[in-house]
Amino acid sequence: MNICDSSRIDGIIEKIQNKLINALGTTLEDATNDDLYKAAAGCIRDEIMTTWAAGRKKAEDQGAKRLYYMSAEFLMGRAFSNNLINKGLYQDYREAFKKIGIDFDMIVEEESDAGLGNGGLGRLAACFLDSLATQNLPVIGCGIRYEFGLFQQKIIDGSQIEVEDDWLRDGYIWEVERPELSVEVHFNGSIEENWTENGLEIIHKDYNTVIAVPYDVPVIGYQSQVPATLRLWSARSKQRFDLHSFNEGIYDRAMADQAFAEVISKVLYPADDHMQGKMLRLKQFYFLASATMQLMVKNHKKRRGDLHTLPDYAVVQINDTHPTLAIPELMRILMDEEGFGWDEAYQIVKKMFHYTNHTIMSEALECWDENMFKLLLPRIYQIVCILNEKYCQKLRIYYANDESKISEMSMIGNNQIRMANLCVAVCRRVNGVSQIHGDILKQNLFHNSYSIYPQKYLAITNGVTHRRWFALANQNLYKLVQKYVQGDILKEYHLFADLLELKDDPVFCREYDRVKRENKIRFAKYIKEKQGIDVNPDSVFDVQCKRLHEYKRQLLKCLHIIYLYQQIKKNPQMISTPITFIFGAKAAPGYIRAKDIIRLIHSIGEMVNRDPVVKDKLQVVFVENYCVSAAEMLIPAADISEQLSTAGLEASGTGNMKFMMNGALTIGTRDGANLEILEQVGEDQIFMFGASMEEIQNMKRYHTYNPGTIFEESPNIRDVCNCLVDGELLQYGKRKYSDIYQSLLFGEYGQPDQYFVLYDLPSYIETFQKVYDLYENHHEEWIKKAIINTAKSGIFSSDRTIEQYNEKIWNLTKIHTNK
């Protein structure tokens, strides 16, 4: 370390010491790890706040259009280390803690993951804020400040148990409460219509009021002067405490109003397998929509005055269907509060909203019970009814004699309010999140709309921020790449391509392989400390980590592990290099089949890990409470990335991109962004298997899929399936897996297994064997393929994704800074 570096490090230590004394009332000698985290984070926060305030002022002074990115989820991960990367201070702070004799990694561990998301939807939103800030584009990410997040996952006797995720227990140092910007959100009540000399007057009476209080969090981009703002709404009661009832001993009544309000921002995705849960979700999403739209309008009136110019200064992106009610809510505000006529308000609204679809799964295309909707949101119900009536009138121009098509496209039908149809009807642009997904929207899901309004539809492939998922998660690989690549790869994602010519450089290949092994050792240490599991870093790390859903087919991988187990029992010599199968997944609390699959994974693990013949050849590991910080440890360690969704059901995926970027080779179906990874790296660098989307569609159309035939004709598959029910597995709680067995062979509701697991299993077994043989017998070739994957991953940076959104949809102007 030179004198200049030493001086800089000493300056950081001095800042931390001052923060410990002035903010926490302690000294370096007496400080706990939590104190040190808060002090160091406070130092970074001070710098960020200055830049954040200046960036917002520049945006206002330049009259810039602002993006309101609305999402039910923002899976941010830890902010401290990511902020250090983006400020260019990560190594300096690591050296500073080293100089004072403290393990920097232990300080990082003091920060909880923000409990604001679940899976890819929320992680995409987080990556987008990072990339928008990096490109100096003004944005407010709008979400809910969930007090307890989704849930902490505990595994007890192989079963998932949900416990509260009290991530705010020690506060959240990065947020700023903004009570002066609070707004009221109204539920229930009745609507009264009065005709006056100024026209129709709408009066909402006898409603329940919830106060929406915003908490703002700065999200800094890489070397950006215009940090993004993440605005999280917290629900509070207008009357926090009824003292009169309390003094009379009626304690429940004293707290009733508070309980009604504050439950709204307690938990992400409350269980909705009952009416109260469904109603709570509807409250949550309207709460988000109403608060955001109210404040957007207030800000515009304060700064620009004329609401007719609102589309010139604000654009709204609806991330999946959850925030859809922002559309009728803005109509309500413009008409009922600002005096606009219907047509005048609609002309503004239709210019501002855009919708990103993330799934074709019917259960994820939100529909609300019409009676519940009308009771909870009476004025919004009226507006949706009028929107629907006018929309259907337009549709009859094109589909005059086809009421079935109009009924299918209607916002209201079968006593349900359909959020996706509302988005499609009003939004100016509707985009898919991969090229194949965009085609599915046009050709299948929204085909009738596309036939009328083809200009609405486009596809923009998802991306991931390589600052977190490469530079932060894989520090050693980032340092290696810095030695070989000229320029700043964290700013210029296209520089990944410069690694391609290094695939034949023996020195670089050895170093690349060394980094992978170091990452595997790091993960082995992590899982030992967290769960007490010993993992062999010299084994093949085969990883499938993602939300637990049947279409993602963790079950397919389970059957494959049973197959390998049974084959090794017959021939122990067939495996020489051990394989560690690593799963990480949370199942929705009410998703019984998904929970059964988690239990099955653990049963298979018990069977494999305890068998003296197999335990040194195969190992099954389940990462408890999989989250962003766990992913940052695991993804750089992975050798094989498992992307097994049934073709046509995974809109894109982003885990596949993170694994690819960090040098894992993909085994995947021809689905989502797997196809675009294939296009980038070529057939030889990715391992595709299974039925195509077209084959799946034909089997569904002509009813040609017969899993019973596969079962009867393949002794190996028959043995694998029978293992689920014949007692070979060590059963937790003495329960068998007959439900899974039945669904594989006979399906449900008179239909064969809609995920085609047994159909793709033979192809998968064959493909995996090719992958394993390559790793074991041609490791130098494996390394080259891994390097090619990393080199070709730049296109999957969320920086590229944001460039395309801005060019094709938002038309934001970059904020000019002095720097």
PDB file of N, CA, C and O in Angstrom, residues 376-416:
ATOM      1  N   LEU A 376     -65.005  -3.308  -1.304  1.00  0.00           N
ATOM      2  CA  LEU A 376     -63.790  -2.695  -0.767  1.00  0.00           C
ATOM      3  C   LEU A 376     -63.450  -1.384  -1.470  1.00  0.00           C
ATOM      4  O   LEU A 376     -63.004  -0.423  -0.840  1.00  0.00           O
ATOM      5  N   LEU A 377     -63.676  -1.328  -2.797  1.00  0.00           N
ATOM      6  CA  LEU A 377     -63.272  -0.170  -3.612  1.00  0.00           C
ATOM      7  C   LEU A 377     -64.453   0.292  -4.469  1.00  0.00           C
ATOM      8  O   LEU A 377     -64.442   0.137  -5.697  1.00  0.00           O
ATOM      9  N   PRO A 378     -65.474   0.850  -3.856  1.00  0.00           N
ATOM     10  CA  PRO A 378     -66.702   1.142  -4.614  1.00  0.00           C
ATOM     11  C   PRO A 378     -66.515   2.127  -5.758  1.00  0.00           C
ATOM     12  O   PRO A 378     -67.079   1.933  -6.832  1.00  0.00           O
ATOM     13  N   ARG A 379     -65.729   3.168  -5.564  1.00  0.00           N
ATOM     14  CA  ARG A 379     -65.535   4.135  -6.655  1.00  0.00           C
ATOM     15  C   ARG A 379     -64.637   3.556  -7.749  1.00  0.00           C
ATOM     16  O   ARG A 379     -64.900   3.752  -8.940  1.00  0.00           O
ATOM     17  N   ILE A 380     -63.616   2.842  -7.375  1.00  0.00           N
ATOM     18  CA  ILE A 380     -62.737   2.222  -8.378  1.00  0.00           C
ATOM     19  C   ILE A 380     -63.528   1.197  -9.180  1.00  0.00           C
ATOM     20  O   ILE A 380     -63.340   1.066 -10.401  1.00  0.00           O
ATOM     21  N   TYR A 381     -64.437   0.509  -8.528  1.00  0.00           N
ATOM     22  CA  TYR A 381     -65.297  -0.448  -9.240  1.00  0.00           C
ATOM     23  C   TYR A 381     -66.121   0.260 -10.307  1.00  0.00           C
ATOM     24  O   TYR A 381     -66.223  -0.217 -11.450  1.00  0.00           O
ATOM     25  N   GLN A 382     -66.696   1.404  -9.962  1.00  0.00           N
ATOM     26  CA  GLN A 382     -67.472   2.160 -10.952  1.00  0.00           C
ATOM     27  C   GLN A 382     -66.611   2.534 -12.155  1.00  0.00           C
ATOM     28  O   GLN A 382     -67.036   2.412 -13.310  1.00  0.00           O
ATOM     29  N   ILE A 383     -65.414   3.005 -11.881  1.00  0.00           N
ATOM     30  CA  ILE A 383     -64.519   3.448 -12.959  1.00  0.00           C
ATOM     31  C   ILE A 383     -64.123   2.273 -13.847  1.00  0.00           C
ATOM     32  O   ILE A 383     -64.109   2.385 -15.083  1.00  0.00           O
ATOM     33  N   VAL A 384     -63.814   1.138 -13.238  1.00  0.00           N
ATOM     34  CA  VAL A 384     -63.451  -0.045 -14.029  1.00  0.00           C
ATOM     35  C   VAL A 384     -64.629  -0.482 -14.895  1.00  0.00           C
ATOM     36  O   VAL A 384     -64.450  -0.869 -16.061  1.00  0.00           O
ATOM     37  N   CYS A 385     -65.824  -0.411 -14.354  1.00  0.00           N
ATOM     38  CA  CYS A 385     -67.010  -0.782 -15.144  1.00  0.00           C
ATOM     39  C   CYS A 385     -67.153   0.113 -16.378  1.00  0.00           C
ATOM     40  O   CYS A 385     -67.453  -0.374 -17.479  1.00  0.00           O
ATOM     41  N   ILE A 386     -66.941   1.405 -16.204  1.00  0.00           N
ATOM     42  CA  ILE A 386     -67.050   2.318 -17.349  1.00  0.00           C
ATOM     43  C   ILE A 386     -65.907   2.090 -18.336  1.00  0.00           C
ATOM     44  O   ILE A 386     -66.116   2.068 -19.558  1.00  0.00           O
ATOM     45  N   LEU A 387     -64.687   1.910 -17.806  1.00  0.00           N
ATOM     46  CA  LEU A 387     -63.560   1.584 -18.685  1.00  0.00           C
ATOM     47  C   LEU A 387     -63.870   0.347 -19.517  1.00  0.00           C
ATOM     48  O   LEU A 387     -63.622   0.301 -20.728  1.00  0.00           O
ATOM     49  N   ASN A 388     -64.433  -0.659 -18.869  1.00  0.00           N
ATOM     50  CA  ASN A 388     -64.738  -1.910 -19.548  1.00  0.00           C
ATOM     51  C   ASN A 388     -65.824  -1.727 -20.600  1.00  0.00           C
ATOM     52  O   ASN A 388     -65.725  -2.259 -21.715  1.00  0.00           O
ATOM     53  N   GLU A 389     -66.865  -0.983 -20.251  1.00  0.00           N
ATOM     54  CA  GLU A 389     -67.958  -0.756 -21.195  1.00  0.00           C
ATOM     55  C   GLU A 389     -67.452  -0.059 -22.461  1.00  0.00           C
ATOM     56  O   GLU A 389     -67.780  -0.454 -23.583  1.00  0.00           O
ATOM     57  N   LYS A 390     -66.635   0.966 -22.271  1.00  0.00           N
ATOM     58  CA  LYS A 390     -66.114   1.705 -23.422  1.00  0.00           C
ATOM     59  C   LYS A 390     -65.139   0.841 -24.240  1.00  0.00           C
ATOM     60  O   LYS A 390     -65.103   0.907 -25.468  1.00  0.00           O
ATOM     61  N   TYR A 391     -64.367   0.035 -23.548  1.00  0.00           N
ATOM     62  CA  TYR A 391     -63.422  -0.845 -24.234  1.00  0.00           C
ATOM     63  C   TYR A 391     -64.160  -1.890 -25.078  1.00  0.00           C
ATOM     64  O   TYR A 391     -63.820  -2.127 -26.239  1.00  0.00           O
ATOM     65  N   CYS A 392     -65.180  -2.491 -24.492  1.00  0.00           N
ATOM     66  CA  CYS A 392     -65.952  -3.502 -25.228  1.00  0.00           C
ATOM     67  C   CYS A 392     -66.662  -2.887 -26.435  1.00  0.00           C
ATOM     68  O   CYS A 392     -66.817  -3.543 -27.480  1.00  0.00           O
ATOM     69  N   GLN A 393     -67.083  -1.643 -26.326  1.00  0.00           N
ATOM     70  CA  GLN A 393     -67.679  -0.963 -27.477  1.00  0.00           C
ATOM     71  C   GLN A 393     -66.683  -0.854 -28.618  1.00  0.00           C
ATOM     72  O   GLN A 393     -67.028  -1.058 -29.793  1.00  0.00           O
ATOM     73  N   LYS A 394     -65.439  -0.545 -28.288  1.00  0.00           N
ATOM     74  CA  LYS A 394     -64.394  -0.489 -29.316  1.00  0.00           C
ATOM     75  C   LYS A 394     -64.150  -1.866 -29.931  1.00  0.00           C
ATOM     76  O   LYS A 394     -63.973  -2.001 -31.144  1.00  0.00           O
ATOM     77  N   LEU A 395     -64.125  -2.882 -29.069  1.00  0.00           N
ATOM     78  CA  LEU A 395     -63.846  -4.232 -29.561  1.00  0.00           C
ATOM     79  C   LEU A 395     -64.915  -4.699 -30.547  1.00  0.00           C
ATOM     80  O   LEU A 395     -64.612  -5.454 -31.480  1.00  0.00           O
ATOM     81  N   ARG A 396     -66.136  -4.260 -30.345  1.00  0.00           N
ATOM     82  CA  ARG A 396     -67.225  -4.693 -31.228  1.00  0.00           C
ATOM     83  C   ARG A 396     -67.056  -4.144 -32.640  1.00  0.00           C
ATOM     84  O   ARG A 396     -67.620  -4.694 -33.591  1.00  0.00           O
ATOM     85  N   ILE A 397     -66.281  -3.109 -32.791  1.00  0.00           N
ATOM     86  CA  ILE A 397     -65.968  -2.611 -34.138  1.00  0.00           C
ATOM     87  C   ILE A 397     -65.164  -3.660 -34.902  1.00  0.00           C
ATOM     88  O   ILE A 397     -65.332  -3.849 -36.109  1.00  0.00           O
ATOM     89  N   TYR A 398     -64.285  -4.374 -34.162  1.00  0.00           N
ATOM     90  CA  TYR A 398     -63.409  -5.366 -34.792  1.00  0.00           C
ATOM     91  C   TYR A 398     -63.990  -6.779 -34.720  1.00  0.00           C
ATOM     92  O   TYR A 398     -63.769  -7.589 -35.630  1.00  0.00           O
ATOM     93  N   TYR A 399     -64.712  -7.065 -33.644  1.00  0.00           N
ATOM     94  CA  TYR A 399     -65.217  -8.419 -33.435  1.00  0.00           C
ATOM     95  C   TYR A 399     -66.735  -8.398 -33.251  1.00  0.00           C
ATOM     96  O   TYR A 399     -67.280  -8.930 -32.276  1.00  0.00           O
ATOM     97  N   ALA A 400     -67.423  -7.771 -34.200  1.00  0.00           N
ATOM     98  CA  ALA A 400     -68.866  -7.518 -34.061  1.00  0.00           C
ATOM     99  C   ALA A 400     -69.663  -8.798 -33.836  1.00  0.00           C
ATOM    100  O   ALA A 400     -70.625  -8.818 -33.080  1.00  0.00           O
ATOM    101  N   ASN A 401     -69.269  -9.863 -34.489  1.00  0.00           N
ATOM    102  CA  ASN A 401     -70.054 -11.096 -34.435  1.00  0.00           C
ATOM    103  C   ASN A 401     -69.421 -12.177 -33.574  1.00  0.00           C
ATOM    104  O   ASN A 401     -69.768 -13.342 -33.689  1.00  0.00           O
ATOM    105  N   ASP A 402     -68.468 -11.770 -32.758  1.00  0.00           N
ATOM    106  CA  ASP A 402     -67.757 -12.770 -31.962  1.00  0.00           C
ATOM    107  C   ASP A 402     -67.741 -12.347 -30.488  1.00  0.00           C
ATOM    108  O   ASP A 402     -66.737 -11.848 -29.975  1.00  0.00           O
ATOM    109  N   GLU A 403     -68.864 -12.553 -29.823  1.00  0.00           N
ATOM    110  CA  GLU A 403     -68.970 -12.169 -28.421  1.00  0.00           C
ATOM    111  C   GLU A 403     -68.037 -12.976 -27.524  1.00  0.00           C
ATOM    112  O   GLU A 403     -67.660 -12.533 -26.447  1.00  0.00           O
ATOM    113  N   SER A 404     -67.645 -14.159 -27.994  1.00  0.00           N
ATOM    114  CA  SER A 404     -66.742 -14.971 -27.170  1.00  0.00           C
ATOM    115  C   SER A 404     -65.378 -14.289 -27.047  1.00  0.00           C
ATOM    116  O   SER A 404     -64.771 -14.300 -25.971  1.00  0.00           O
ATOM    117  N   LYS A 405     -64.900 -13.690 -28.137  1.00  0.00           N
ATOM    118  CA  LYS A 405     -63.623 -12.980 -28.075  1.00  0.00           C
ATOM    119  C   LYS A 405     -63.735 -11.741 -27.193  1.00  0.00           C
ATOM    120  O   LYS A 405     -62.836 -11.444 -26.400  1.00  0.00           O
ATOM    121  N   ILE A 406     -64.835 -11.020 -27.334  1.00  0.00           N
ATOM    122  CA  ILE A 406     -65.025  -9.822 -26.524  1.00  0.00           C
ATOM    123  C   ILE A 406     -65.104 -10.197 -25.054  1.00  0.00           C
ATOM    124  O   ILE A 406     -64.511  -9.531 -24.193  1.00  0.00           O
ATOM    125  N   SER A 407     -65.810 -11.266 -24.760  1.00  0.00           N
ATOM    126  CA  SER A 407     -65.915 -11.737 -23.382  1.00  0.00           C
ATOM    127  C   SER A 407     -64.548 -12.134 -22.827  1.00  0.00           C
ATOM    128  O   SER A 407     -64.214 -11.847 -21.683  1.00  0.00           O
ATOM    129  N   GLU A 408     -63.738 -12.778 -23.662  1.00  0.00           N
ATOM    130  CA  GLU A 408     -62.400 -13.203 -23.246  1.00  0.00           C
ATOM    131  C   GLU A 408     -61.502 -12.008 -22.949  1.00  0.00           C
ATOM    132  O   GLU A 408     -60.666 -12.047 -22.046  1.00  0.00           O
ATOM    133  N   MET A 409     -61.666 -10.912 -23.708  1.00  0.00           N
ATOM    134  CA  MET A 409     -60.815  -9.736 -23.557  1.00  0.00           C
ATOM    135  C   MET A 409     -61.350  -8.747 -22.529  1.00  0.00           C
ATOM    136  O   MET A 409     -60.650  -7.808 -22.146  1.00  0.00           O
ATOM    137  N   SER A 410     -62.564  -8.947 -22.068  1.00  0.00           N
ATOM    138  CA  SER A 410     -63.212  -8.012 -21.159  1.00  0.00           C
ATOM    139  C   SER A 410     -62.473  -7.916 -19.826  1.00  0.00           C
ATOM    140  O   SER A 410     -61.883  -8.884 -19.354  1.00  0.00           O
ATOM    141  N   MET A 411     -62.519  -6.714 -19.220  1.00  0.00           N
ATOM    142  CA  MET A 411     -61.916  -6.518 -17.895  1.00  0.00           C
ATOM    143  C   MET A 411     -62.744  -7.182 -16.801  1.00  0.00           C
ATOM    144  O   MET A 411     -62.234  -7.444 -15.705  1.00  0.00           O
ATOM    145  N   ILE A 412     -64.014  -7.427 -17.075  1.00  0.00           N
ATOM    146  CA  ILE A 412     -64.913  -8.028 -16.097  1.00  0.00           C
ATOM    147  C   ILE A 412     -65.592  -9.234 -16.735  1.00  0.00           C
ATOM    148  O   ILE A 412     -66.128  -9.130 -17.844  1.00  0.00           O
ATOM    149  N   GLY A 413     -65.573 -10.353 -16.069  1.00  0.00           N
ATOM    150  CA  GLY A 413     -66.219 -11.546 -16.597  1.00  0.00           C
ATOM    151  C   GLY A 413     -66.231 -12.653 -15.577  1.00  0.00           C
ATOM    152  O   GLY A 413     -65.316 -12.772 -14.746  1.00  0.00           O
ATOM    153  N   ASN A 414     -67.262 -13.454 -15.584  1.00  0.00           N
ATOM    154  CA  ASN A 414     -67.393 -14.572 -14.646  1.00  0.00           C
ATOM    155  C   ASN A 414     -67.253 -14.105 -13.197  1.00  0.00           C
ATOM    156  O   ASN A 414     -66.604 -14.757 -12.368  1.00  0.00           O
ATOM    157  N   ASN A 415     -67.838 -12.930 -12.923  1.00  0.00           N
ATOM    158  CA  ASN A 415     -67.812 -12.354 -11.571  1.00  0.00           C
ATOM    159  C   ASN A 415     -66.401 -12.069 -11.079  1.00  0.00           C
ATOM    160  O   ASN A 415     -66.111 -12.141  -9.887  1.00  0.00           O
ATOM    161  N   GLN A 416     -65.512 -11.726 -12.022  1.00  0.00           N
ATOM    162  CA  GLN A 416     -64.146 -11.401 -11.657  1.00  0.00           C
ATOM    163  C   GLN A 416     -63.705 -10.109 -12.351  1.00  0.00           C
ATOM    164  O   GLN A 416     -64.135  -9.802 -13.462  1.00  0.00           O
TER     165      GLN A 416
END
